[in-house]
Amino acid sequence: MRYDRFDFDVITEWISPGERVLDLGCGDGALLRHLTAARQIQGWGVEKDIERVRACIANGVNVLHLDLDQGLSGFENGFFDHVIMSFSLQAMHNTQGILAEMLRVGREAVVSFPNFAYWRHRQSILNGRMPVSDSLPHQWYNTPNVRFFTIADFEALCEMDDIVIHERLAFDEGKVVLEEPNFLASAALYRLGRRGLSRP
Amino acid sequence: MIAPQSVGRVTPQVAHFAEPLTLRSGGVLPAYDLVYETYGQLNAGASNAVLVCHALSGSHHVAGHYDDAASVGWWDNLVGPGKPLDTRKFFVVGVNNLGSCYGSTGPKATNPDTGQPWGAEFPFVTVEDWVATQARLADRLGIRQFAAVMGGSLGGMQAMSWTLQYPERIRHALVIAAAPRLSAENIAFNEVARQAILTDPDFHGGDYYRHGVVPARGLRLARMVGHITYLSDDAMAAKFGRSLRHGKAVYHYDVEFEIESYLRHQGDKFAGFFDANTYLLTTKALDYFDPAFEHGGSLAAALARAEAEFLVVSFTTDWRFSPERSREIVRALVHNRRPVSYAEIDCPAGHDSFLLDDADYHGVLRAYFDRIEV
């Protein structure tokens, strides 16, 4: 379920024309392609799977074959306007480190992830089974996910690590969820910044 | 039997240049020849030309074969109809660099001033000199701008140098298994190889031609050292391990371990056809290459001139030019906001991986060439 149109459209709204964008875990480059067409961005993707790297190249998207768990040490402070990580944060071991790196090399970060506390997921747990859903499509034994967290957990981490939440959109089945997002939303999308840096 | 995707039988051509060439070293060649091969057809707009640059011991013979069907080009697995660098779409040029022993003017050629082989008098040549002469050949062939320039190892350095010397004449650079400059360790290996040649009693200060000998022992040692750096520890372990020719130690200095046999064979083979002066010149060209030097050591500043799009490829087991050296290039390109893609291919064969047809590697190259518009 990596990108639905909703995800694309929201991120596009947050990106200004001509920005420099880094997309971490960029898959086949679909989002960068969309942003290049819609916002004339200059984008680079980071991907660790060689088949997806090949797909990006075939799609005409700049892609860097790097392992994110090794960090973004090669990139300069504040070089990118936006650093995006769409539905990959839950698959990273070094959650705090990667968030810090995203906000070091980028002025802002855009992060989306599946909400483990979504009501259907809670129901699964109550029934004694690990949740499997559109936003958590894998079985427990083959999931690439290594961190299981909720909207409330993520926002507590942001508070602890001095990360400012500029905007949040929670959604379920492509529709925005305004009430009780930690219960009713299957996924959430954030626009983040560093404390002390105001948005221009 | 000719492989179905082969460009088939090819014939090298010679371009003679009568205008003197001043080299970076200050040396002057009054005139020179470049030997080259082409595959495919140059289109009407001359927009489909791809230059393939060769590495230390390579040549213009990139693809196809000569009368002897076994004389297959060194990158034949890449170049041909239906291959990743598809000769139905592209006009591919392979050129032999100055200083080589494969036909372009080099130390074996006759110095017009003396009527003798150039030998030790042949001027030092650099990557930049090679690129400058490749540009002259492009002029001769009617190629104003290359769709792409590609190369592996030292060839990748030439592709990079193209983007700096002639930014408007290259649309894409494919820099494979290369480095932005040699490390001290790289230079150290080259120096061992050179000392092997220079101290061979048959070297005669580089003028061995007139003595009717070649410094084969030195060249052999140089190649043996080189070969160690082209392979990986894993590849050597897998191919040779500690295999003993006699099944047990027999306590002599003839071949016991199979790796010894392999290195001796490679060394002997190489010393039988390669020119020692060419080896010296080419390793020096490698050592001197450092586009960042004139920019206070900043590769990013050096690459600011580039206008091309880049594909950078490295191999996980390459310790001669490790992936980190390629990442240096990538970082400097991103700094300059250049369009760049980077692939790090998991291949066990070390530096030599760039010559193999690993599926991931060739998949990436094919995808890149497919999207180049001509």
Coordinates of C-alpha atoms in Angstrom, one line a residue:
Chain A
M1 CA 0.0 0.0 0.0
R2 CA 3.0 2.3 -0.2
Y3 CA 1.5 5.3 -1.9
D4 CA -2.1 5.9 -2.5
R5 CA -3.2 9.1 -4.3
F6 CA -4.1 10.6 -1.0
D7 CA -0.6 10.3 0.3
F8 CA 0.8 11.8 -3.0
D9 CA -1.6 14.7 -2.9
V10 CA -0.9 15.7 0.7
I11 CA 2.8 15.6 0.2
T12 CA 2.5 17.5 -3.0
E13 CA 0.7 20.2 -1.1
W14 CA 3.5 20.5 1.3
I15 CA 6.2 20.9 -1.3
S16 CA 6.9 24.2 -3.0
P17 CA 8.0 24.4 -6.7
G18 CA 11.7 23.9 -7.4
E19 CA 12.5 22.4 -4.0
R20 CA 15.3 20.0 -3.3
V21 CA 13.8 16.7 -2.1
L22 CA 15.3 13.5 -0.7
D23 CA 13.0 10.5 -0.6
L24 CA 14.2 7.8 1.8
G25 CA 13.1 4.3 0.8
C26 CA 11.8 5.6 -2.5
G27 CA 10.7 2.3 -4.0
D28 CA 10.4 2.6 -7.8
G29 CA 10.5 6.4 -7.6
A30 CA 6.8 7.0 -8.2
L31 CA 6.5 9.8 -5.6
L32 CA 9.6 11.6 -6.9
R33 CA 8.3 11.3 -10.4
H34 CA 5.0 12.7 -9.3
L35 CA 6.6 15.6 -7.5
T36 CA 8.9 16.3 -10.4
A37 CA 5.9 16.6 -12.7
A38 CA 3.7 18.5 -10.2
R39 CA 6.3 20.7 -8.5
Q40 CA 9.4 20.6 -10.8
I41 CA 11.4 19.5 -7.8
Q42 CA 15.0 18.4 -8.0
G43 CA 14.8 15.0 -6.3
W44 CA 17.0 12.1 -5.3
G45 CA 15.7 8.8 -3.9
V46 CA 17.5 6.5 -1.5
E47 CA 16.8 2.8 -1.8
K48 CA 18.6 -0.3 -0.6
D49 CA 17.0 -2.9 -2.9
I50 CA 18.8 -3.2 -6.2
E51 CA 15.7 -4.2 -8.1
R52 CA 14.0 -1.0 -7.0
V53 CA 17.1 0.9 -7.8
R54 CA 16.9 -0.5 -11.3
A55 CA 13.2 0.5 -11.5
C56 CA 14.0 4.1 -10.5
I57 CA 16.6 4.3 -13.2
A58 CA 14.1 2.9 -15.7
N59 CA 11.6 5.6 -14.5
G60 CA 14.2 8.3 -15.0
V61 CA 14.4 9.0 -11.2
N62 CA 17.7 9.8 -9.6
V63 CA 18.4 7.1 -7.0
L64 CA 21.2 6.4 -4.6
H65 CA 21.7 2.8 -3.6
L66 CA 22.5 3.3 0.1
D67 CA 21.6 1.5 3.3
L68 CA 19.7 4.0 5.5
D69 CA 20.7 2.2 8.7
Q70 CA 24.2 3.5 8.0
G71 CA 22.8 7.1 8.2
L72 CA 22.9 10.1 5.9
S73 CA 26.5 11.1 6.9
G74 CA 27.4 12.0 3.4
F75 CA 24.8 14.7 3.1
E76 CA 25.3 18.3 4.2
N77 CA 23.4 20.1 6.9
G78 CA 20.2 21.7 5.6
F79 CA 20.9 20.8 2.0
F80 CA 17.4 19.6 1.2
D81 CA 14.1 21.5 1.6
H82 CA 12.2 18.3 2.4
V83 CA 13.4 14.8 3.4
I84 CA 10.6 12.3 2.9
M85 CA 10.2 8.9 4.5
S86 CA 6.9 7.3 3.4
F87 CA 5.9 4.1 5.2
S88 CA 9.5 3.1 6.0
L89 CA 10.1 4.4 9.5
Q90 CA 8.6 1.3 11.1
A91 CA 11.2 -0.8 9.2
M92 CA 14.2 1.1 10.6
H93 CA 16.1 0.0 13.7
N94 CA 17.6 3.4 14.5
T95 CA 14.4 5.4 14.7
Q96 CA 15.7 8.4 16.7
G97 CA 18.9 8.5 14.7
I98 CA 17.2 8.5 11.3
L99 CA 14.7 11.2 12.4
A100 CA 17.6 13.3 13.7
E101 CA 19.5 12.8 10.4
M102 CA 16.4 13.7 8.3
L103 CA 16.1 17.0 10.2
R104 CA 19.8 17.6 10.0
V105 CA 20.1 17.3 6.2
G106 CA 16.6 18.7 5.6
R107 CA 14.8 21.9 6.6
E108 CA 11.7 19.8 7.1
A109 CA 10.9 16.1 7.2
V110 CA 7.8 14.3 5.9
V111 CA 7.1 11.0 7.6
S112 CA 4.2 8.6 7.3
F113 CA 3.7 5.2 9.0
P114 CA 1.0 2.7 9.9
N115 CA -0.8 3.3 13.2
F116 CA -0.5 0.2 15.3
A117 CA -3.3 1.4 17.6
Y118 CA -5.8 1.5 14.7
W119 CA -9.1 -0.1 16.0
R120 CA -8.9 -3.0 13.7
H121 CA -5.4 -3.7 14.9
R122 CA -6.5 -3.5 18.5
Q123 CA -9.3 -5.9 17.7
S124 CA -6.8 -8.4 16.3
I125 CA -4.7 -8.2 19.4
L126 CA -7.8 -8.6 21.6
N127 CA -8.6 -11.8 19.6
G128 CA -5.1 -13.0 20.3
R129 CA -3.5 -12.5 16.8
M130 CA -1.1 -10.0 15.4
P131 CA -2.8 -7.6 13.1
V132 CA -2.7 -8.0 9.3
S133 CA -4.4 -5.2 7.4
D134 CA -3.9 -2.9 4.4
S135 CA -1.5 -0.8 6.4
L136 CA 0.2 -3.8 8.0
P137 CA 0.0 -6.3 5.1
H138 CA 2.6 -8.8 6.3
Q139 CA 2.5 -11.7 8.7
W140 CA 4.4 -11.5 11.9
Y141 CA 7.0 -14.0 10.6
N142 CA 7.8 -12.2 7.3
T143 CA 7.2 -8.5 8.1
P144 CA 10.0 -6.1 7.2
N145 CA 8.7 -3.9 10.1
V146 CA 10.9 -3.9 13.2
R147 CA 9.2 -1.1 15.2
F148 CA 5.6 -1.2 16.2
F149 CA 4.3 2.1 17.4
T150 CA 1.2 4.3 17.4
I151 CA 0.3 7.9 16.6
A152 CA 0.5 8.7 20.3
D153 CA 3.8 6.9 20.7
F154 CA 5.3 8.9 17.8
E155 CA 4.1 12.2 19.1
A156 CA 5.6 11.5 22.5
L157 CA 8.9 10.7 20.8
C158 CA 8.7 14.0 18.9
E159 CA 8.1 15.8 22.2
M160 CA 11.1 14.1 23.8
D161 CA 13.5 14.7 20.9
D162 CA 12.5 18.4 20.3
I163 CA 10.9 17.7 17.0
V164 CA 8.1 20.1 16.1
I165 CA 5.0 18.8 14.4
H166 CA 4.0 21.4 11.9
E167 CA 1.1 19.4 10.4
R168 CA -0.5 16.0 10.9
L169 CA -2.9 14.2 8.7
A170 CA -4.4 11.0 9.9
F171 CA -6.4 8.9 7.5
D172 CA -8.2 5.6 7.0
E173 CA -8.9 4.1 3.6
G174 CA -7.9 7.3 1.9
K175 CA -10.2 9.6 4.0
V176 CA -9.0 12.1 6.5
V177 CA -9.7 11.2 10.1
L178 CA -10.3 14.1 12.4
E179 CA -11.7 12.5 15.5
E180 CA -9.7 10.1 17.7
P181 CA -7.0 9.5 15.1
N182 CA -5.0 7.1 17.4
F183 CA -8.1 4.9 17.4
L184 CA -9.7 5.5 14.0
A185 CA -6.8 6.2 11.7
S186 CA -4.8 3.3 10.0
A187 CA -1.9 5.6 9.1
A188 CA -0.6 9.1 9.7
L189 CA 1.4 11.6 7.7
Y190 CA 3.5 14.3 9.4
R191 CA 5.3 17.5 8.4
L192 CA 8.1 17.9 10.9
G193 CA 10.7 20.5 11.8
R194 CA 13.4 21.2 14.4
R195 CA 12.6 23.2 17.5
G196 CA 13.9 26.7 17.2
L197 CA 13.5 26.8 13.4
S198 CA 10.4 28.5 12.3
R199 CA 8.9 27.8 8.9
P200 CA 9.7 30.6 6.5
Chain B
M1 CA 30.1 -19.9 -34.0
I2 CA 29.2 -16.2 -33.6
A3 CA 27.0 -15.3 -30.6
P4 CA 23.6 -14.1 -31.8
Q5 CA 24.0 -10.7 -30.0
S6 CA 27.5 -10.0 -31.3
V7 CA 28.4 -7.1 -33.5
G8 CA 30.2 -9.7 -35.5
R9 CA 33.5 -9.3 -37.3
V10 CA 35.1 -5.9 -36.8
T11 CA 38.0 -4.0 -38.3
P12 CA 40.1 -1.4 -36.4
Q13 CA 40.6 1.9 -38.1
V14 CA 43.4 4.5 -37.8
A15 CA 43.0 8.2 -37.6
H16 CA 46.2 10.2 -38.2
F17 CA 46.6 13.6 -36.6
A18 CA 49.3 15.8 -38.2
E19 CA 48.8 18.7 -35.8
P20 CA 51.3 18.7 -32.9
L21 CA 49.8 17.9 -29.4
T22 CA 51.1 19.6 -26.3
L23 CA 50.6 17.3 -23.3
R24 CA 49.9 18.3 -19.7
S25 CA 53.4 17.1 -18.8
G26 CA 54.8 19.7 -21.2
G27 CA 55.9 17.1 -23.7
V28 CA 54.9 17.5 -27.4
L29 CA 53.9 14.8 -29.9
P30 CA 54.5 16.3 -33.4
A31 CA 51.9 13.9 -34.8
Y32 CA 50.1 10.8 -33.7
D33 CA 47.8 8.0 -34.6
L34 CA 44.7 6.8 -32.8
V35 CA 43.4 3.4 -33.5
Y36 CA 39.6 2.9 -32.9
E37 CA 36.6 0.7 -33.7
T38 CA 33.0 1.6 -34.1
Y39 CA 29.8 -0.4 -33.8
G40 CA 26.3 0.5 -35.0
Q41 CA 25.4 3.5 -37.1
L42 CA 25.8 7.2 -36.3
N43 CA 22.3 8.7 -36.8
A44 CA 21.6 11.7 -39.0
G45 CA 21.7 14.2 -36.0
A46 CA 24.9 12.5 -34.6
S47 CA 23.1 12.3 -31.3
N48 CA 23.5 8.6 -30.6
A49 CA 27.3 8.3 -30.1
V50 CA 28.7 6.5 -27.0
L51 CA 32.4 6.5 -26.2
V52 CA 33.7 3.6 -24.3
C53 CA 37.0 4.3 -22.5
H54 CA 39.4 1.5 -21.6
A55 CA 41.3 0.8 -18.5
L56 CA 45.0 -0.1 -17.8
S57 CA 45.5 -3.0 -20.1
G58 CA 42.5 -2.5 -22.4
S59 CA 42.2 -1.3 -26.0
H60 CA 39.9 0.0 -28.7
H61 CA 38.7 -3.6 -29.3
V62 CA 35.6 -3.3 -27.1
A63 CA 33.2 -5.7 -29.0
G64 CA 33.0 -8.2 -31.8
H65 CA 35.9 -10.2 -33.1
Y66 CA 38.6 -10.3 -35.7
D67 CA 39.3 -13.1 -38.2
D68 CA 40.2 -15.3 -35.3
A69 CA 36.8 -15.9 -33.7
A70 CA 38.4 -16.2 -30.3
S71 CA 39.6 -12.6 -30.4
V72 CA 36.5 -11.2 -28.7
G73 CA 36.4 -7.6 -27.5
W74 CA 37.0 -6.9 -23.8
W75 CA 33.5 -5.6 -23.2
D76 CA 31.6 -7.8 -25.7
N77 CA 29.1 -8.9 -23.0
L78 CA 27.9 -5.3 -22.8
V79 CA 28.0 -4.0 -26.3
G80 CA 26.0 -5.4 -29.2
P81 CA 22.6 -5.7 -30.7
G82 CA 20.1 -6.3 -27.9
K83 CA 22.8 -6.0 -25.2
P84 CA 22.7 -3.3 -22.5
L85 CA 24.6 -0.9 -24.7
D86 CA 22.5 -1.7 -27.7
T87 CA 24.2 -1.1 -31.0
R88 CA 20.8 -1.0 -32.8
K89 CA 20.2 2.3 -30.9
F90 CA 23.7 3.6 -30.3
F91 CA 26.8 4.3 -32.3
V92 CA 29.6 3.0 -30.1
V93 CA 33.2 4.1 -30.3
G94 CA 36.2 2.4 -28.7
V95 CA 39.5 4.2 -28.9
N96 CA 43.0 3.1 -28.0
N97 CA 44.7 5.7 -25.8
L98 CA 48.0 7.5 -26.5
G99 CA 50.9 5.6 -24.9
S100 CA 49.3 2.3 -25.5
C101 CA 50.9 -0.7 -27.2
Y102 CA 47.8 -1.7 -29.2
G103 CA 48.3 0.6 -32.2
S104 CA 47.8 4.2 -31.1
T105 CA 51.1 6.1 -30.9
G106 CA 53.1 4.9 -27.9
P107 CA 56.6 4.1 -26.7
K108 CA 57.0 1.4 -29.3
A109 CA 56.2 3.8 -32.2
T110 CA 59.0 5.5 -34.1
N111 CA 60.1 8.9 -32.9
P112 CA 60.3 11.0 -36.1
D113 CA 63.2 13.0 -34.7
T114 CA 65.4 10.0 -34.2
G115 CA 64.0 7.3 -36.4
Q116 CA 64.2 5.1 -33.3
P117 CA 61.4 3.8 -31.1
W118 CA 60.3 6.5 -28.6
G119 CA 61.1 4.2 -25.6
A120 CA 61.9 6.2 -22.5
E121 CA 61.6 9.5 -24.5
F122 CA 57.9 9.1 -25.0
P123 CA 56.3 11.9 -23.0
F124 CA 54.1 11.4 -19.9
V125 CA 50.4 11.2 -20.8
T126 CA 47.5 11.9 -18.5
V127 CA 43.8 11.2 -18.3
E128 CA 43.2 14.7 -19.5
D129 CA 45.5 14.2 -22.5
W130 CA 43.6 11.1 -23.5
V131 CA 40.2 12.9 -23.2
A132 CA 41.6 15.8 -25.3
T133 CA 42.6 13.3 -28.1
Q134 CA 39.3 11.5 -27.9
A135 CA 37.6 14.8 -28.5
R136 CA 39.8 15.3 -31.6
L137 CA 38.7 11.9 -32.8
A138 CA 35.1 12.8 -32.1
D139 CA 35.5 15.9 -34.3
R140 CA 36.9 13.7 -37.0
L141 CA 33.9 11.4 -36.8
G142 CA 31.4 14.3 -36.8
I143 CA 30.3 13.8 -33.2
R144 CA 29.8 17.2 -31.6
Q145 CA 28.3 15.8 -28.4
F146 CA 28.4 12.3 -27.0
A147 CA 25.1 10.8 -25.8
A148 CA 27.3 9.1 -23.2
V149 CA 30.8 8.4 -22.3
M150 CA 31.4 5.3 -20.1
G151 CA 34.3 3.5 -18.6
G152 CA 35.3 1.2 -15.8
S153 CA 38.3 1.8 -13.5
L154 CA 40.7 4.1 -15.3
G155 CA 38.1 4.3 -18.0
G156 CA 35.6 5.7 -15.5
M157 CA 38.1 8.4 -14.7
Q158 CA 38.2 9.4 -18.3
A159 CA 34.3 9.5 -18.4
M160 CA 34.5 11.8 -15.3
S161 CA 37.2 14.0 -16.9
W162 CA 35.1 14.4 -20.0
T163 CA 32.4 16.1 -17.9
L164 CA 35.0 18.6 -16.7
Q165 CA 37.0 19.2 -19.9
Y166 CA 34.1 19.3 -22.3
P167 CA 31.0 19.8 -20.2
E168 CA 28.9 20.7 -23.3
R169 CA 30.0 17.7 -25.3
I170 CA 28.7 14.9 -23.0
R171 CA 25.1 14.3 -21.9
H172 CA 25.7 11.3 -19.7
A173 CA 28.7 9.9 -17.8
L174 CA 28.8 6.3 -16.7
V175 CA 31.6 6.1 -14.1
I176 CA 32.1 2.5 -13.0
A177 CA 34.4 0.9 -10.4
A178 CA 36.3 4.2 -10.4
A179 CA 37.7 6.7 -7.9
P180 CA 38.0 10.4 -7.9
R181 CA 41.8 10.0 -7.3
L182 CA 44.1 7.2 -6.2
S183 CA 44.7 6.7 -2.5
A184 CA 48.2 6.4 -1.1
E185 CA 47.7 2.6 -1.0
N186 CA 46.7 2.5 -4.7
I187 CA 49.8 4.5 -5.6
A188 CA 51.9 2.2 -3.4
F189 CA 50.8 -0.9 -5.4
N190 CA 51.5 1.0 -8.7
E191 CA 54.9 1.9 -7.4
V192 CA 55.7 -1.7 -6.5
A193 CA 54.7 -2.7 -10.1
R194 CA 56.8 0.1 -11.6
Q195 CA 59.9 -0.8 -9.5
A196 CA 59.6 -4.4 -10.7
I197 CA 59.9 -3.1 -14.3
L198 CA 62.4 -0.4 -13.7
T199 CA 64.9 -2.7 -11.8
D200 CA 64.7 -5.5 -14.4
P201 CA 68.1 -5.7 -16.0
D202 CA 66.5 -6.1 -19.3
F203 CA 64.7 -2.7 -19.0
H204 CA 67.8 -0.7 -20.2
G205 CA 66.4 2.6 -19.1
G206 CA 63.3 2.0 -21.2
D207 CA 65.2 1.5 -24.5
Y208 CA 65.0 -2.3 -24.4
Y209 CA 63.7 -2.4 -28.0
R210 CA 67.1 -1.7 -29.5
H211 CA 68.6 -4.4 -27.3
G212 CA 66.2 -7.0 -28.7
V213 CA 64.9 -7.9 -25.2
V214 CA 61.9 -7.1 -23.0
P215 CA 61.8 -6.7 -19.2
A216 CA 59.6 -9.7 -19.0
R217 CA 60.4 -10.5 -15.4
G218 CA 59.5 -7.0 -14.2
L219 CA 56.3 -6.9 -16.3
R220 CA 55.4 -10.4 -15.0
L221 CA 55.8 -9.3 -11.4
A222 CA 53.9 -6.0 -12.0
R223 CA 51.0 -8.0 -13.4
M224 CA 51.0 -10.4 -10.5
V225 CA 50.8 -7.6 -8.0
G226 CA 48.1 -6.0 -10.1
H227 CA 46.0 -9.1 -10.3
I228 CA 46.0 -9.5 -6.5
T229 CA 44.3 -6.0 -6.3
Y230 CA 41.8 -6.9 -9.0
L231 CA 40.4 -9.9 -7.1
S232 CA 38.8 -10.1 -3.8
D233 CA 39.8 -12.2 -0.8
D234 CA 36.5 -14.1 -1.2
A235 CA 36.9 -14.6 -4.9
M236 CA 40.5 -16.0 -4.4
A237 CA 39.3 -18.2 -1.6
A238 CA 36.5 -19.6 -3.6
K239 CA 38.6 -20.1 -6.8
F240 CA 41.8 -21.3 -5.3
G241 CA 41.6 -21.6 -1.5
R242 CA 44.6 -23.4 -0.2
S243 CA 44.5 -26.0 -2.9
L244 CA 47.9 -27.8 -3.2
R245 CA 49.0 -29.0 -6.6
H246 CA 50.6 -32.1 -5.0
G247 CA 48.0 -32.6 -2.3
K248 CA 50.5 -31.9 0.4
A249 CA 53.5 -29.6 1.1
V250 CA 56.6 -30.8 -0.8
Y251 CA 59.0 -28.0 0.3
H252 CA 60.2 -26.3 -2.8
Y253 CA 59.7 -23.0 -4.7
D254 CA 58.0 -24.3 -7.7
V255 CA 54.2 -24.1 -7.8
E256 CA 52.6 -25.7 -4.8
F257 CA 49.5 -23.6 -4.1
E258 CA 47.1 -23.2 -7.0
I259 CA 47.0 -19.4 -6.5
E260 CA 50.7 -19.4 -7.3
S261 CA 50.1 -21.2 -10.5
Y262 CA 47.3 -18.7 -11.4
L263 CA 49.4 -15.6 -10.7
R264 CA 52.4 -17.0 -12.6
H265 CA 50.2 -17.9 -15.6
Q266 CA 48.6 -14.4 -15.6
G267 CA 52.1 -12.8 -15.3
D268 CA 53.6 -14.9 -18.1
K269 CA 50.7 -14.3 -20.4
F270 CA 50.8 -10.6 -19.9
A271 CA 54.6 -10.2 -20.2
G272 CA 54.3 -12.0 -23.5
F273 CA 52.3 -9.3 -25.2
F274 CA 52.1 -6.1 -23.1
D275 CA 54.7 -3.3 -23.4
A276 CA 56.6 -2.4 -20.2
N277 CA 56.8 1.3 -21.1
T278 CA 53.1 1.4 -21.6
Y279 CA 52.5 -0.1 -18.2
L280 CA 54.8 2.5 -16.6
L281 CA 53.0 5.4 -18.4
T282 CA 49.6 4.2 -17.6
T283 CA 50.1 3.6 -13.9
K284 CA 51.6 7.1 -13.7
A285 CA 48.5 8.5 -15.5
L286 CA 46.4 6.8 -12.8
D287 CA 48.5 8.3 -10.0
Y288 CA 48.4 11.8 -11.5
F289 CA 44.6 11.8 -12.0
D290 CA 43.1 14.2 -9.4
P291 CA 40.6 16.8 -10.7
A292 CA 40.2 18.1 -7.1
F293 CA 43.9 19.1 -6.8
E294 CA 43.4 22.4 -8.6
H295 CA 40.4 23.2 -6.4
G296 CA 42.1 23.0 -3.0
G297 CA 41.3 19.3 -2.8
S298 CA 37.6 19.8 -3.1
L299 CA 36.0 17.3 -5.5
A300 CA 32.7 19.2 -5.2
A301 CA 34.4 22.4 -6.4
A302 CA 36.0 20.4 -9.3
L303 CA 32.7 18.9 -10.4
A304 CA 30.9 22.2 -10.4
R305 CA 31.8 22.5 -14.1
A306 CA 30.0 19.3 -15.0
E307 CA 26.7 19.5 -16.9
A308 CA 26.1 15.8 -17.6
E309 CA 23.9 13.4 -15.9
F310 CA 25.7 10.6 -14.1
L311 CA 25.4 7.0 -13.3
V312 CA 28.0 5.8 -10.8
V313 CA 28.4 2.1 -10.1
S314 CA 30.6 0.3 -7.6
F315 CA 31.0 -3.3 -6.4
T316 CA 30.8 -4.4 -2.8
T317 CA 34.0 -6.6 -3.0
D318 CA 36.1 -4.1 -4.9
W319 CA 38.9 -3.0 -2.5
R320 CA 41.1 -1.4 -5.2
F321 CA 38.4 1.3 -5.8
S322 CA 36.0 0.6 -3.0
P323 CA 32.3 1.7 -2.9
E324 CA 33.3 4.5 -0.6
R325 CA 35.4 6.0 -3.4
S326 CA 32.4 6.0 -5.6
R327 CA 30.2 7.5 -2.9
E328 CA 32.7 10.4 -2.7
I329 CA 31.9 11.1 -6.3
V330 CA 28.2 10.8 -5.7
R331 CA 28.2 13.2 -2.7
A332 CA 30.2 15.8 -4.7
L333 CA 27.7 15.5 -7.5
V334 CA 24.6 15.9 -5.2
H335 CA 26.3 18.9 -3.7
N336 CA 26.4 20.4 -7.2
R337 CA 22.7 19.4 -7.7
R338 CA 23.7 17.1 -10.6
P339 CA 21.3 14.4 -11.7
V340 CA 23.0 11.3 -10.4
S341 CA 22.1 7.7 -9.7
Y342 CA 24.3 5.3 -7.8
A343 CA 24.3 1.5 -7.7
E344 CA 26.4 -0.6 -5.4
I345 CA 26.4 -4.1 -6.9
D346 CA 26.8 -7.1 -4.7
C347 CA 29.3 -9.2 -6.7
P348 CA 32.0 -11.4 -5.4
A349 CA 34.7 -10.8 -8.1
G350 CA 36.4 -7.7 -6.7
H351 CA 37.5 -4.9 -9.0
D352 CA 37.2 -7.2 -12.0
S353 CA 33.4 -7.3 -11.4
F354 CA 33.0 -4.4 -13.8
L355 CA 33.9 -6.7 -16.7
L356 CA 31.4 -9.4 -15.8
D357 CA 27.8 -9.7 -16.8
D358 CA 26.3 -9.9 -13.3
A359 CA 22.5 -9.7 -13.8
D360 CA 21.9 -6.8 -11.4
Y361 CA 24.8 -4.8 -12.8
H362 CA 23.8 -5.3 -16.4
G363 CA 20.1 -4.6 -15.5
V364 CA 21.1 -1.2 -14.1
L365 CA 23.2 -0.4 -17.2
R366 CA 20.4 -1.5 -19.5
A367 CA 17.8 0.6 -17.7
Y368 CA 20.1 3.6 -17.8
F369 CA 20.9 3.3 -21.5
D370 CA 17.3 2.6 -22.4
R371 CA 16.2 6.0 -21.1
I372 CA 18.9 8.0 -22.8
E373 CA 17.2 9.9 -25.6
V374 CA 18.9 10.0 -29.0

